[in-house]
PDB file of C-alpha atoms in Angstrom:
ATOM      1  CA  MET A   1      -4.357  30.489  20.918  1.00  0.00           C
ATOM      2  CA  ARG A   2      -0.815  29.976  20.076  1.00  0.00           C
ATOM      3  CA  ARG A   3      -0.702  26.609  21.461  1.00  0.00           C
ATOM      4  CA  LEU A   4      -3.769  25.763  19.622  1.00  0.00           C
ATOM      5  CA  LEU A   5      -2.146  26.539  16.331  1.00  0.00           C
ATOM      6  CA  LEU A   6       0.790  24.337  17.183  1.00  0.00           C
ATOM      7  CA  LEU A   7      -1.505  21.308  17.409  1.00  0.00           C
ATOM      8  CA  PRO A   8      -1.849  20.607  13.521  1.00  0.00           C
ATOM      9  CA  ARG A   9       1.968  20.946  13.518  1.00  0.00           C
ATOM     10  CA  VAL A  10       2.373  18.285  16.345  1.00  0.00           C
ATOM     11  CA  ALA A  11      -0.111  15.811  14.819  1.00  0.00           C
ATOM     12  CA  LEU A  12       1.766  15.965  11.750  1.00  0.00           C
ATOM     13  CA  ALA A  13       4.925  15.467  13.268  1.00  0.00           C
ATOM     14  CA  LEU A  14       3.889  12.444  15.133  1.00  0.00           C
ATOM     15  CA  THR A  15       2.040  10.915  12.070  1.00  0.00           C
ATOM     16  CA  LEU A  16       5.300  11.411   9.949  1.00  0.00           C
ATOM     17  CA  LEU A  17       7.479   9.992  12.625  1.00  0.00           C
ATOM     18  CA  ALA A  18       5.346   7.093  13.165  1.00  0.00           C
ATOM     19  CA  ALA A  19       4.786   6.261   9.500  1.00  0.00           C
ATOM     20  CA  GLY A  20       8.561   6.754   8.865  1.00  0.00           C
ATOM     21  CA  ALA A  21       9.771   4.694  11.912  1.00  0.00           C
ATOM     22  CA  LEU A  22       7.426   1.636  11.073  1.00  0.00           C
ATOM     23  CA  LYS A  23       8.512   1.766   7.598  1.00  0.00           C
ATOM     24  CA  GLY A  24      12.145   2.152   8.189  1.00  0.00           C
ATOM     25  CA  LEU A  25      11.939  -0.971  10.634  1.00  0.00           C
ATOM     26  CA  ASP A  26      11.110  -3.221   7.571  1.00  0.00           C
ATOM     27  CA  PRO A  27      13.144  -1.737   4.455  1.00  0.00           C
ATOM     28  CA  HIS A  28      12.525  -4.646   2.458  1.00  0.00           C
ATOM     29  CA  GLY A  29       8.565  -4.605   2.985  1.00  0.00           C
ATOM     30  CA  SER A  30       9.041  -0.537   2.421  1.00  0.00           C
ATOM     31  CA  VAL A  31      10.577  -1.183  -1.027  1.00  0.00           C
ATOM     32  CA  ILE A  32       7.963  -3.887  -1.924  1.00  0.00           C
ATOM     33  CA  SER A  33       5.197  -1.587  -0.813  1.00  0.00           C
ATOM     34  CA  VAL A  34       6.417   1.038  -3.184  1.00  0.00           C
ATOM     35  CA  GLY A  35       6.722  -1.452  -6.091  1.00  0.00           C
ATOM     36  CA  ALA A  36       3.421  -2.975  -5.415  1.00  0.00           C
ATOM     37  CA  TYR A  37       1.809   0.419  -6.886  1.00  0.00           C
ATOM     38  CA  HIS A  38       3.572  -0.742 -10.431  1.00  0.00           C
ATOM     39  CA  LEU A  39       4.145   3.055 -11.153  1.00  0.00           C
ATOM     40  CA  LEU A  40       8.033   3.006 -11.261  1.00  0.00           C
ATOM     41  CA  PRO A  41      10.881   1.247 -12.777  1.00  0.00           C
ATOM     42  CA  VAL A  42      12.341  -1.095 -10.253  1.00  0.00           C
ATOM     43  CA  GLN A  43      15.560   0.727  -9.555  1.00  0.00           C
ATOM     44  CA  LEU A  44      13.556   3.779  -8.524  1.00  0.00           C
ATOM     45  CA  ALA A  45      11.238   1.867  -6.552  1.00  0.00           C
ATOM     46  CA  LEU A  46      14.083   0.441  -4.559  1.00  0.00           C
ATOM     47  CA  PHE A  47      15.520   3.876  -4.151  1.00  0.00           C
ATOM     48  CA  LEU A  48      12.376   5.554  -3.145  1.00  0.00           C
ATOM     49  CA  GLY A  49      11.601   2.511  -0.776  1.00  0.00           C
ATOM     50  CA  VAL A  50      14.789   3.354   1.067  1.00  0.00           C
ATOM     51  CA  ILE A  51      14.786   7.350   1.325  1.00  0.00           C
ATOM     52  CA  LEU A  52      10.985   7.880   1.819  1.00  0.00           C
ATOM     53  CA  PRO A  53      10.864   6.532   5.256  1.00  0.00           C
ATOM     54  CA  ALA A  54      14.097   8.519   6.235  1.00  0.00           C
ATOM     55  CA  ILE A  55      12.468  11.901   4.648  1.00  0.00           C
ATOM     56  CA  GLU A  56       9.421  11.115   6.778  1.00  0.00           C
ATOM     57  CA  VAL A  57      11.356  10.860   9.975  1.00  0.00           C
ATOM     58  CA  PHE A  58      13.496  13.768   9.155  1.00  0.00           C
ATOM     59  CA  ALA A  59      10.587  16.036   8.216  1.00  0.00           C
ATOM     60  CA  GLY A  60       8.747  14.734  11.232  1.00  0.00           C
ATOM     61  CA  ALA A  61      11.561  15.585  13.711  1.00  0.00           C
ATOM     62  CA  ALA A  62      12.036  18.973  11.972  1.00  0.00           C
ATOM     63  CA  LEU A  63       8.446  19.880  12.540  1.00  0.00           C
ATOM     64  CA  LEU A  64       8.534  18.675  16.178  1.00  0.00           C
ATOM     65  CA  VAL A  65      11.490  20.707  17.365  1.00  0.00           C
ATOM     66  CA  GLY A  66      10.592  23.631  15.207  1.00  0.00           C
ATOM     67  CA  PHE A  67      13.451  23.571  12.790  1.00  0.00           C
ATOM     68  CA  LEU A  68      12.852  24.477   9.011  1.00  0.00           C
ATOM     69  CA  VAL A  69       9.022  24.277   9.748  1.00  0.00           C
ATOM     70  CA  ARG A  70       7.805  25.701   6.486  1.00  0.00           C
ATOM     71  CA  GLY A  71      10.113  23.581   4.398  1.00  0.00           C
ATOM     72  CA  ALA A  72       9.207  20.339   6.424  1.00  0.00           C
ATOM     73  CA  SER A  73       5.626  21.263   6.061  1.00  0.00           C
ATOM     74  CA  LEU A  74       6.030  21.370   2.308  1.00  0.00           C
ATOM     75  CA  VAL A  75       7.796  18.314   2.229  1.00  0.00           C
ATOM     76  CA  ALA A  76       4.976  16.477   4.159  1.00  0.00           C
ATOM     77  CA  ALA A  77       2.300  18.203   1.798  1.00  0.00           C
ATOM     78  CA  GLY A  78       4.395  16.922  -1.156  1.00  0.00           C
ATOM     79  CA  LEU A  79       4.563  13.264   0.266  1.00  0.00           C
ATOM     80  CA  ALA A  80       0.972  13.211   1.227  1.00  0.00           C
ATOM     81  CA  GLY A  81       0.167  14.582  -2.408  1.00  0.00           C
ATOM     82  CA  VAL A  82       2.380  11.769  -3.807  1.00  0.00           C
ATOM     83  CA  PHE A  83       0.724   8.924  -1.816  1.00  0.00           C
ATOM     84  CA  ALA A  84      -2.530  10.207  -2.768  1.00  0.00           C
ATOM     85  CA  PHE A  85      -1.655  10.430  -6.308  1.00  0.00           C
ATOM     86  CA  GLY A  86      -0.531   6.512  -6.175  1.00  0.00           C
ATOM     87  CA  VAL A  87      -3.550   5.422  -4.225  1.00  0.00           C
ATOM     88  CA  THR A  88      -5.834   7.081  -6.752  1.00  0.00           C
ATOM     89  CA  THR A  89      -3.857   5.446  -9.890  1.00  0.00           C
ATOM     90  CA  ALA A  90      -4.139   2.134  -7.897  1.00  0.00           C
ATOM     91  CA  MET A  91      -7.908   2.748  -7.605  1.00  0.00           C
ATOM     92  CA  VAL A  92      -8.526   3.563 -11.189  1.00  0.00           C
ATOM     93  CA  ARG A  93      -6.287   0.605 -12.208  1.00  0.00           C
ATOM     94  CA  GLY A  94      -8.406  -1.836  -9.904  1.00  0.00           C
ATOM     95  CA  LEU A  95      -5.215  -2.951  -8.236  1.00  0.00           C
ATOM     96  CA  ASP A  96      -5.600  -4.904  -4.823  1.00  0.00           C
ATOM     97  CA  LEU A  97      -2.787  -3.626  -2.597  1.00  0.00           C
ATOM     98  CA  ASP A  98      -1.844  -2.434   0.911  1.00  0.00           C
ATOM     99  CA  CYS A  99      -1.354   1.288   1.258  1.00  0.00           C
ATOM    100  CA  GLY A 100       1.965   0.608   2.858  1.00  0.00           C
ATOM    101  CA  CYS A 101       1.390   4.085   4.895  1.00  0.00           C
ATOM    102  CA  PHE A 102       2.706   2.696   8.205  1.00  0.00           C
ATOM    103  CA  GLY A 103       4.810  -0.242   7.197  1.00  0.00           C
ATOM    104  CA  SER A 104       3.126  -3.808   8.027  1.00  0.00           C
ATOM    105  CA  LEU A 105       0.890  -2.088  10.628  1.00  0.00           C
ATOM    106  CA  SER A 106      -1.443  -0.525   8.243  1.00  0.00           C
ATOM    107  CA  ILE A 107      -4.275   1.712   9.574  1.00  0.00           C
ATOM    108  CA  THR A 108      -6.343   0.896   6.416  1.00  0.00           C
ATOM    109  CA  PRO A 109      -5.629  -2.683   5.191  1.00  0.00           C
ATOM    110  CA  ARG A 110      -6.119  -1.807   1.497  1.00  0.00           C
ATOM    111  CA  ALA A 111      -5.339   1.208  -0.543  1.00  0.00           C
ATOM    112  CA  GLY A 112      -8.624   3.002  -1.190  1.00  0.00           C
ATOM    113  CA  PHE A 113     -10.932   5.805  -0.329  1.00  0.00           C
ATOM    114  CA  GLY A 114      -9.993   5.645   3.416  1.00  0.00           C
ATOM    115  CA  THR A 115      -6.278   6.233   2.578  1.00  0.00           C
ATOM    116  CA  LEU A 116      -7.138   8.690  -0.014  1.00  0.00           C
ATOM    117  CA  ALA A 117      -9.102  10.768   2.887  1.00  0.00           C
ATOM    118  CA  PHE A 118      -6.129  10.061   5.159  1.00  0.00           C
ATOM    119  CA  ASP A 119      -3.608  11.599   2.612  1.00  0.00           C
ATOM    120  CA  LEU A 120      -5.845  14.541   1.844  1.00  0.00           C
ATOM    121  CA  ALA A 121      -6.052  15.187   5.808  1.00  0.00           C
ATOM    122  CA  LEU A 122      -2.323  15.350   5.850  1.00  0.00           C
ATOM    123  CA  VAL A 123      -2.198  17.798   3.260  1.00  0.00           C
ATOM    124  CA  LEU A 124      -4.635  19.952   5.298  1.00  0.00           C
ATOM    125  CA  LEU A 125      -2.474  19.555   8.332  1.00  0.00           C
ATOM    126  CA  ALA A 126       0.630  20.508   6.477  1.00  0.00           C
ATOM    127  CA  PHE A 127      -0.893  23.554   5.226  1.00  0.00           C
ATOM    128  CA  LEU A 128      -2.030  24.505   8.588  1.00  0.00           C
ATOM    129  CA  SER A 129       1.286  23.733  10.022  1.00  0.00           C
ATOM    130  CA  TYR A 130       2.890  25.815   7.100  1.00  0.00           C
ATOM    131  CA  HIS A 131       0.794  28.912   8.024  1.00  0.00           C
ATOM    132  CA  SER A 132       1.138  28.444  11.874  1.00  0.00           C
ATOM    133  CA  THR A 133       4.723  29.780  11.837  1.00  0.00           C
ATOM    134  CA  GLY A 134       3.618  33.152  10.760  1.00  0.00           C
ATOM    135  CA  ALA A 135       1.056  33.252  13.572  1.00  0.00           C
ATOM    136  CA  THR A 136       3.388  32.108  16.107  1.00  0.00           C
ATOM    137  CA  ARG A 137       6.131  34.526  15.402  1.00  0.00           C
ATOM    138  CA  PRO A 138       6.345  37.634  17.290  1.00  0.00           C
ATOM    139  CA  ARG A 139       5.615  40.689  15.313  1.00  0.00           C
ATOM    140  CA  ARG A 140       8.391  43.528  15.216  1.00  0.00           C
ATOM    141  CA  GLY A 141       7.826  47.123  16.064  1.00  0.00           C
TER     142      GLY A 141
ATOM    143  CA  MET B   1      -1.885  34.413   4.169  1.00  0.00           C
ATOM    144  CA  ARG B   2       0.140  33.367   0.993  1.00  0.00           C
ATOM    145  CA  LEU B   3      -1.245  30.264  -0.795  1.00  0.00           C
ATOM    146  CA  PHE B   4       2.025  29.518  -2.407  1.00  0.00           C
ATOM    147  CA  PRO B   5       5.384  29.134  -0.657  1.00  0.00           C
ATOM    148  CA  ARG B   6       8.112  31.525  -0.422  1.00  0.00           C
ATOM    149  CA  GLY B   7      11.562  30.883  -2.160  1.00  0.00           C
ATOM    150  CA  SER B   8      13.068  30.647   1.280  1.00  0.00           C
ATOM    151  CA  ALA B   9      10.398  27.723   2.082  1.00  0.00           C
ATOM    152  CA  LEU B  10      11.361  26.075  -1.183  1.00  0.00           C
ATOM    153  CA  LEU B  11      14.819  25.905  -0.337  1.00  0.00           C
ATOM    154  CA  GLN B  12      13.998  24.570   3.262  1.00  0.00           C
ATOM    155  CA  ALA B  13      12.036  21.977   1.771  1.00  0.00           C
ATOM    156  CA  LEU B  14      14.975  20.978  -0.570  1.00  0.00           C
ATOM    157  CA  VAL B  15      17.286  20.835   2.383  1.00  0.00           C
ATOM    158  CA  VAL B  16      14.722  18.648   4.481  1.00  0.00           C
ATOM    159  CA  THR B  17      14.484  16.317   1.414  1.00  0.00           C
ATOM    160  CA  VAL B  18      18.084  15.777   0.849  1.00  0.00           C
ATOM    161  CA  LEU B  19      19.233  15.654   4.428  1.00  0.00           C
ATOM    162  CA  GLY B  20      16.530  13.067   4.801  1.00  0.00           C
ATOM    163  CA  ALA B  21      17.309  11.310   1.876  1.00  0.00           C
ATOM    164  CA  ALA B  22      21.120  11.238   2.797  1.00  0.00           C
ATOM    165  CA  LEU B  23      20.109   9.832   6.172  1.00  0.00           C
ATOM    166  CA  GLY B  24      18.019   6.902   4.603  1.00  0.00           C
ATOM    167  CA  VAL B  25      20.859   5.970   2.316  1.00  0.00           C
ATOM    168  CA  GLY B  26      23.337   6.292   5.007  1.00  0.00           C
ATOM    169  CA  LEU B  27      21.343   4.130   7.631  1.00  0.00           C
ATOM    170  CA  ASP B  28      20.621   1.702   4.900  1.00  0.00           C
ATOM    171  CA  LEU B  29      24.161   1.042   4.119  1.00  0.00           C
ATOM    172  CA  PHE B  30      25.115   0.927   7.930  1.00  0.00           C
ATOM    173  CA  LEU B  31      22.143  -1.386   8.871  1.00  0.00           C
ATOM    174  CA  PRO B  32      22.617  -5.065   8.486  1.00  0.00           C
ATOM    175  CA  ARG B  33      18.758  -5.486   7.342  1.00  0.00           C
ATOM    176  CA  GLY B  34      19.463  -2.786   4.744  1.00  0.00           C
ATOM    177  CA  VAL B  35      18.441  -3.549   0.900  1.00  0.00           C
ATOM    178  CA  LEU B  36      20.759  -1.336  -1.046  1.00  0.00           C
ATOM    179  CA  ARG B  37      23.731  -4.019  -0.341  1.00  0.00           C
ATOM    180  CA  GLN B  38      21.190  -6.621  -1.673  1.00  0.00           C
ATOM    181  CA  ALA B  39      19.920  -4.630  -4.398  1.00  0.00           C
ATOM    182  CA  PRO B  40      20.042  -7.291  -7.225  1.00  0.00           C
ATOM    183  CA  ALA B  41      17.990  -9.515  -5.041  1.00  0.00           C
ATOM    184  CA  VAL B  42      15.594  -6.959  -3.975  1.00  0.00           C
ATOM    185  CA  MET B  43      15.033  -5.767  -7.583  1.00  0.00           C
ATOM    186  CA  ARG B  44      14.415  -9.439  -8.596  1.00  0.00           C
ATOM    187  CA  ASP B  45      11.609  -9.494  -5.945  1.00  0.00           C
ATOM    188  CA  LEU B  46      10.094  -6.415  -7.603  1.00  0.00           C
ATOM    189  CA  GLU B  47      10.228  -7.565 -11.058  1.00  0.00           C
ATOM    190  CA  PHE B  48       8.426 -10.935  -9.967  1.00  0.00           C
ATOM    191  CA  LEU B  49       5.901  -8.890  -7.798  1.00  0.00           C
ATOM    192  CA  LEU B  50       2.799  -9.594  -9.817  1.00  0.00           C
ATOM    193  CA  PRO B  51      -0.152  -6.955  -9.968  1.00  0.00           C
ATOM    194  CA  VAL B  52      -3.102  -8.300  -8.275  1.00  0.00           C
ATOM    195  CA  TYR B  53      -6.505  -6.872  -9.379  1.00  0.00           C
ATOM    196  CA  LEU B  54      -9.709  -6.217  -6.989  1.00  0.00           C
ATOM    197  CA  TRP B  55     -12.893  -7.774  -8.513  1.00  0.00           C
ATOM    198  CA  GLN B  56     -16.194  -6.682  -7.254  1.00  0.00           C
ATOM    199  CA  PRO B  57     -18.690  -9.837  -7.041  1.00  0.00           C
ATOM    200  CA  ASP B  58     -21.061  -8.497  -9.876  1.00  0.00           C
ATOM    201  CA  ALA B  59     -17.889  -8.373 -12.217  1.00  0.00           C
ATOM    202  CA  ALA B  60     -16.432 -11.497 -11.041  1.00  0.00           C
ATOM    203  CA  ALA B  61     -19.787 -13.459 -11.621  1.00  0.00           C
ATOM    204  CA  LYS B  62     -20.248 -12.115 -15.122  1.00  0.00           C
ATOM    205  CA  ALA B  63     -16.702 -12.771 -16.017  1.00  0.00           C
ATOM    206  CA  LEU B  64     -17.097 -16.429 -14.380  1.00  0.00           C
ATOM    207  CA  ALA B  65     -20.134 -16.949 -16.619  1.00  0.00           C
ATOM    208  CA  ASP B  66     -18.496 -15.942 -19.728  1.00  0.00           C
ATOM    209  CA  GLY B  67     -15.541 -17.979 -19.115  1.00  0.00           C
ATOM    210  CA  ARG B  68     -13.293 -15.333 -18.730  1.00  0.00           C
ATOM    211  CA  VAL B  69     -11.940 -16.095 -15.297  1.00  0.00           C
ATOM    212  CA  VAL B  70     -11.544 -19.232 -13.001  1.00  0.00           C
ATOM    213  CA  LEU B  71     -13.031 -18.604  -9.396  1.00  0.00           C
ATOM    214  CA  VAL B  72     -10.956 -20.343  -6.844  1.00  0.00           C
ATOM    215  CA  ASP B  73     -12.299 -20.632  -3.278  1.00  0.00           C
ATOM    216  CA  GLY B  74      -9.385 -20.816  -0.982  1.00  0.00           C
ATOM    217  CA  ARG B  75     -11.271 -21.302   2.135  1.00  0.00           C
ATOM    218  CA  THR B  76     -11.094 -24.718   4.033  1.00  0.00           C
ATOM    219  CA  ARG B  77     -12.796 -27.826   2.645  1.00  0.00           C
ATOM    220  CA  GLU B  78     -15.547 -27.644   5.414  1.00  0.00           C
ATOM    221  CA  GLU B  79     -16.504 -24.042   4.546  1.00  0.00           C
ATOM    222  CA  PHE B  80     -16.529 -24.670   0.852  1.00  0.00           C
ATOM    223  CA  GLU B  81     -18.727 -27.656   1.271  1.00  0.00           C
ATOM    224  CA  ALA B  82     -20.986 -25.791   3.365  1.00  0.00           C
ATOM    225  CA  GLY B  83     -21.675 -23.319   0.495  1.00  0.00           C
ATOM    226  CA  HIS B  84     -19.497 -21.407  -2.163  1.00  0.00           C
ATOM    227  CA  PRO B  85     -19.993 -19.463  -5.146  1.00  0.00           C
ATOM    228  CA  ALA B  86     -21.624 -21.524  -8.137  1.00  0.00           C
ATOM    229  CA  GLY B  87     -19.032 -22.634 -10.531  1.00  0.00           C
ATOM    230  CA  ALA B  88     -15.881 -22.021  -8.100  1.00  0.00           C
ATOM    231  CA  ARG B  89     -13.221 -24.387  -7.754  1.00  0.00           C
ATOM    232  CA  HIS B  90     -11.641 -25.392  -4.275  1.00  0.00           C
ATOM    233  CA  ILE B  91      -7.905 -25.158  -3.624  1.00  0.00           C
ATOM    234  CA  ALA B  92      -7.157 -24.428   0.017  1.00  0.00           C
ATOM    235  CA  HIS B  93      -4.961 -21.704   0.408  1.00  0.00           C
ATOM    236  CA  ASP B  94      -3.340 -23.222   3.494  1.00  0.00           C
ATOM    237  CA  ARG B  95      -2.636 -26.615   1.557  1.00  0.00           C
ATOM    238  CA  GLU B  96       0.453 -28.415   2.188  1.00  0.00           C
ATOM    239  CA  GLU B  97       0.784 -30.614  -0.713  1.00  0.00           C
ATOM    240  CA  ASP B  98       1.641 -29.430  -4.378  1.00  0.00           C
ATOM    241  CA  LEU B  99      -1.104 -29.116  -6.877  1.00  0.00           C
ATOM    242  CA  SER B 100      -1.638 -31.926  -8.964  1.00  0.00           C
ATOM    243  CA  GLU B 101      -0.228 -31.874 -12.500  1.00  0.00           C
ATOM    244  CA  ASP B 102      -3.631 -32.183 -14.259  1.00  0.00           C
ATOM    245  CA  LEU B 103      -4.946 -29.069 -12.248  1.00  0.00           C
ATOM    246  CA  VAL B 104      -1.709 -27.226 -12.939  1.00  0.00           C
ATOM    247  CA  THR B 105      -2.211 -28.131 -16.884  1.00  0.00           C
ATOM    248  CA  GLU B 106      -5.839 -27.348 -16.691  1.00  0.00           C
ATOM    249  CA  LEU B 107      -5.521 -23.885 -15.025  1.00  0.00           C
ATOM    250  CA  SER B 108      -2.200 -22.881 -16.667  1.00  0.00           C
ATOM    251  CA  GLY B 109      -2.539 -19.372 -18.274  1.00  0.00           C
ATOM    252  CA  SER B 110      -5.972 -18.841 -16.771  1.00  0.00           C
ATOM    253  CA  HIS B 111      -7.185 -15.435 -15.345  1.00  0.00           C
ATOM    254  CA  VAL B 112      -7.615 -16.695 -11.566  1.00  0.00           C
ATOM    255  CA  VAL B 113      -9.765 -14.711  -8.980  1.00  0.00           C
ATOM    256  CA  VAL B 114      -9.335 -15.980  -5.575  1.00  0.00           C
ATOM    257  CA  LEU B 115     -11.519 -15.703  -2.734  1.00  0.00           C
ATOM    258  CA  LEU B 116     -11.280 -16.080   1.103  1.00  0.00           C
ATOM    259  CA  GLY B 117     -13.164 -14.581   4.097  1.00  0.00           C
ATOM    260  CA  GLU B 118     -14.243 -11.072   4.148  1.00  0.00           C
ATOM    261  CA  ASN B 119     -11.432  -9.619   6.023  1.00  0.00           C
ATOM    262  CA  ASP B 120      -8.617 -11.786   4.689  1.00  0.00           C
ATOM    263  CA  PHE B 121      -7.199  -8.998   2.468  1.00  0.00           C
ATOM    264  CA  GLU B 122      -3.330  -9.988   2.901  1.00  0.00           C
ATOM    265  CA  GLU B 123      -4.041 -13.680   2.683  1.00  0.00           C
ATOM    266  CA  ALA B 124      -5.952 -13.328  -0.480  1.00  0.00           C
ATOM    267  CA  ARG B 125      -3.304 -11.383  -2.047  1.00  0.00           C
ATOM    268  CA  LEU B 126      -0.578 -13.711  -0.950  1.00  0.00           C
ATOM    269  CA  PHE B 127      -2.685 -16.888  -2.080  1.00  0.00           C
ATOM    270  CA  ALA B 128      -3.419 -15.232  -5.518  1.00  0.00           C
ATOM    271  CA  ARG B 129       0.355 -14.733  -5.954  1.00  0.00           C
ATOM    272  CA  ASP B 130       1.424 -18.150  -4.706  1.00  0.00           C
ATOM    273  CA  LEU B 131      -1.440 -19.586  -6.927  1.00  0.00           C
ATOM    274  CA  ALA B 132      -0.072 -17.809  -9.816  1.00  0.00           C
ATOM    275  CA  ALA B 133       3.344 -18.942  -9.509  1.00  0.00           C
ATOM    276  CA  ASP B 134       2.236 -22.540  -9.133  1.00  0.00           C
ATOM    277  CA  ILE B 135       0.061 -22.685 -12.026  1.00  0.00           C
ATOM    278  CA  GLY B 136       2.050 -20.303 -14.233  1.00  0.00           C
ATOM    279  CA  THR B 137      -0.202 -17.404 -15.059  1.00  0.00           C
ATOM    280  CA  GLU B 138       0.286 -13.532 -14.739  1.00  0.00           C
ATOM    281  CA  ARG B 139      -3.402 -12.706 -14.439  1.00  0.00           C
ATOM    282  CA  VAL B 140      -4.606 -12.995 -10.953  1.00  0.00           C
ATOM    283  CA  GLY B 141      -6.975 -11.214  -8.970  1.00  0.00           C
ATOM    284  CA  THR B 142      -8.945 -11.112  -5.315  1.00  0.00           C
ATOM    285  CA  LEU B 143     -12.727 -11.014  -4.917  1.00  0.00           C
ATOM    286  CA  ASP B 144     -13.472  -7.936  -2.812  1.00  0.00           C
ATOM    287  CA  GLY B 145     -15.272  -8.996   0.213  1.00  0.00           C
ATOM    288  CA  GLY B 146     -14.650 -12.552  -0.124  1.00  0.00           C
ATOM    289  CA  PHE B 147     -17.562 -14.820   0.116  1.00  0.00           C
ATOM    290  CA  GLU B 148     -19.653 -12.960   2.370  1.00  0.00           C
ATOM    291  CA  ALA B 149     -19.808 -10.184  -0.234  1.00  0.00           C
ATOM    292  CA  TRP B 150     -20.690 -12.602  -2.828  1.00  0.00           C
ATOM    293  CA  GLN B 151     -23.863 -13.818  -0.624  1.00  0.00           C
ATOM    294  CA  ARG B 152     -24.815 -10.112   0.096  1.00  0.00           C
ATOM    295  CA  ALA B 153     -24.714  -9.606  -3.475  1.00  0.00           C
ATOM    296  CA  GLY B 154     -27.135 -12.300  -4.189  1.00  0.00           C
ATOM    297  CA  LEU B 155     -25.332 -14.237  -6.532  1.00  0.00           C
ATOM    298  CA  ALA B 156     -25.793 -17.915  -6.821  1.00  0.00           C
ATOM    299  CA  THR B 157     -24.227 -20.241  -4.405  1.00  0.00           C
ATOM    300  CA  GLU B 158     -23.984 -24.088  -3.966  1.00  0.00           C
ATOM    301  CA  ALA B 159     -23.496 -26.412  -1.513  1.00  0.00           C
ATOM    302  CA  LEU B 160     -21.722 -29.924  -1.586  1.00  0.00           C
ATOM    303  CA  PRO B 161     -24.218 -32.818  -0.161  1.00  0.00           C
TER     304      PRO B 161
END
């Protein structure tokens, strides 16, 4: 049962590591992906395009090795929530863009309902991962 | 089960974010392909990154009939001749020659919606941006589902003899 509770955490960790690493391999593409949403000033889009992949990798690695699990789960939920917000606004504005979730190796070729469902699934995984730490911690006394 | 995070969890999240961001900035400055060292050029790319809008076939057909958009079929000449949306212009997206001056003058400033094949998302987006730069417009879009979606919607098509 305890191992079963680790599954969401491991799945989330691997997803974040893959997403961050693939984006990190193409930093220019990562910045352009953020800019394509046309939500932020260019300076902020540039900065976010640089730090987002690294935050994903760091949070993914933390989840995988069991370091700062609750914090990393919160960060994962926050990132997925922000991505879901970006995709929703793009859909509302009728923008045609690549979600940029996995760099140039996108699972979904276009930001849309599929991407939104994926982001919401990540929020759910983050929620389960956050609460898995309490369940797997040995009880005192 | 607490629905909202404890204070220590928020602090952990802050630590993960700050360390991750520091790692990102550090790596970017260290790597030769980093973007921070060429920030002015990258910011120029961002400033010129036109938003491309996604058009559904019905909406595009109505806008075309009202004269609000120019529909450009970017598929090959053979595909265009075999059948294309009624009223669409043909400009091959993989053309090697420049557009004629007459065509550039005619289309300049128009709202251009391009179409390619059903699954050519990326190519259509790139083609739309390239065409926008060539003809001097800031209003571009792509047709969702390309020519196949146009046909499935039962909209008018025509073929060249």
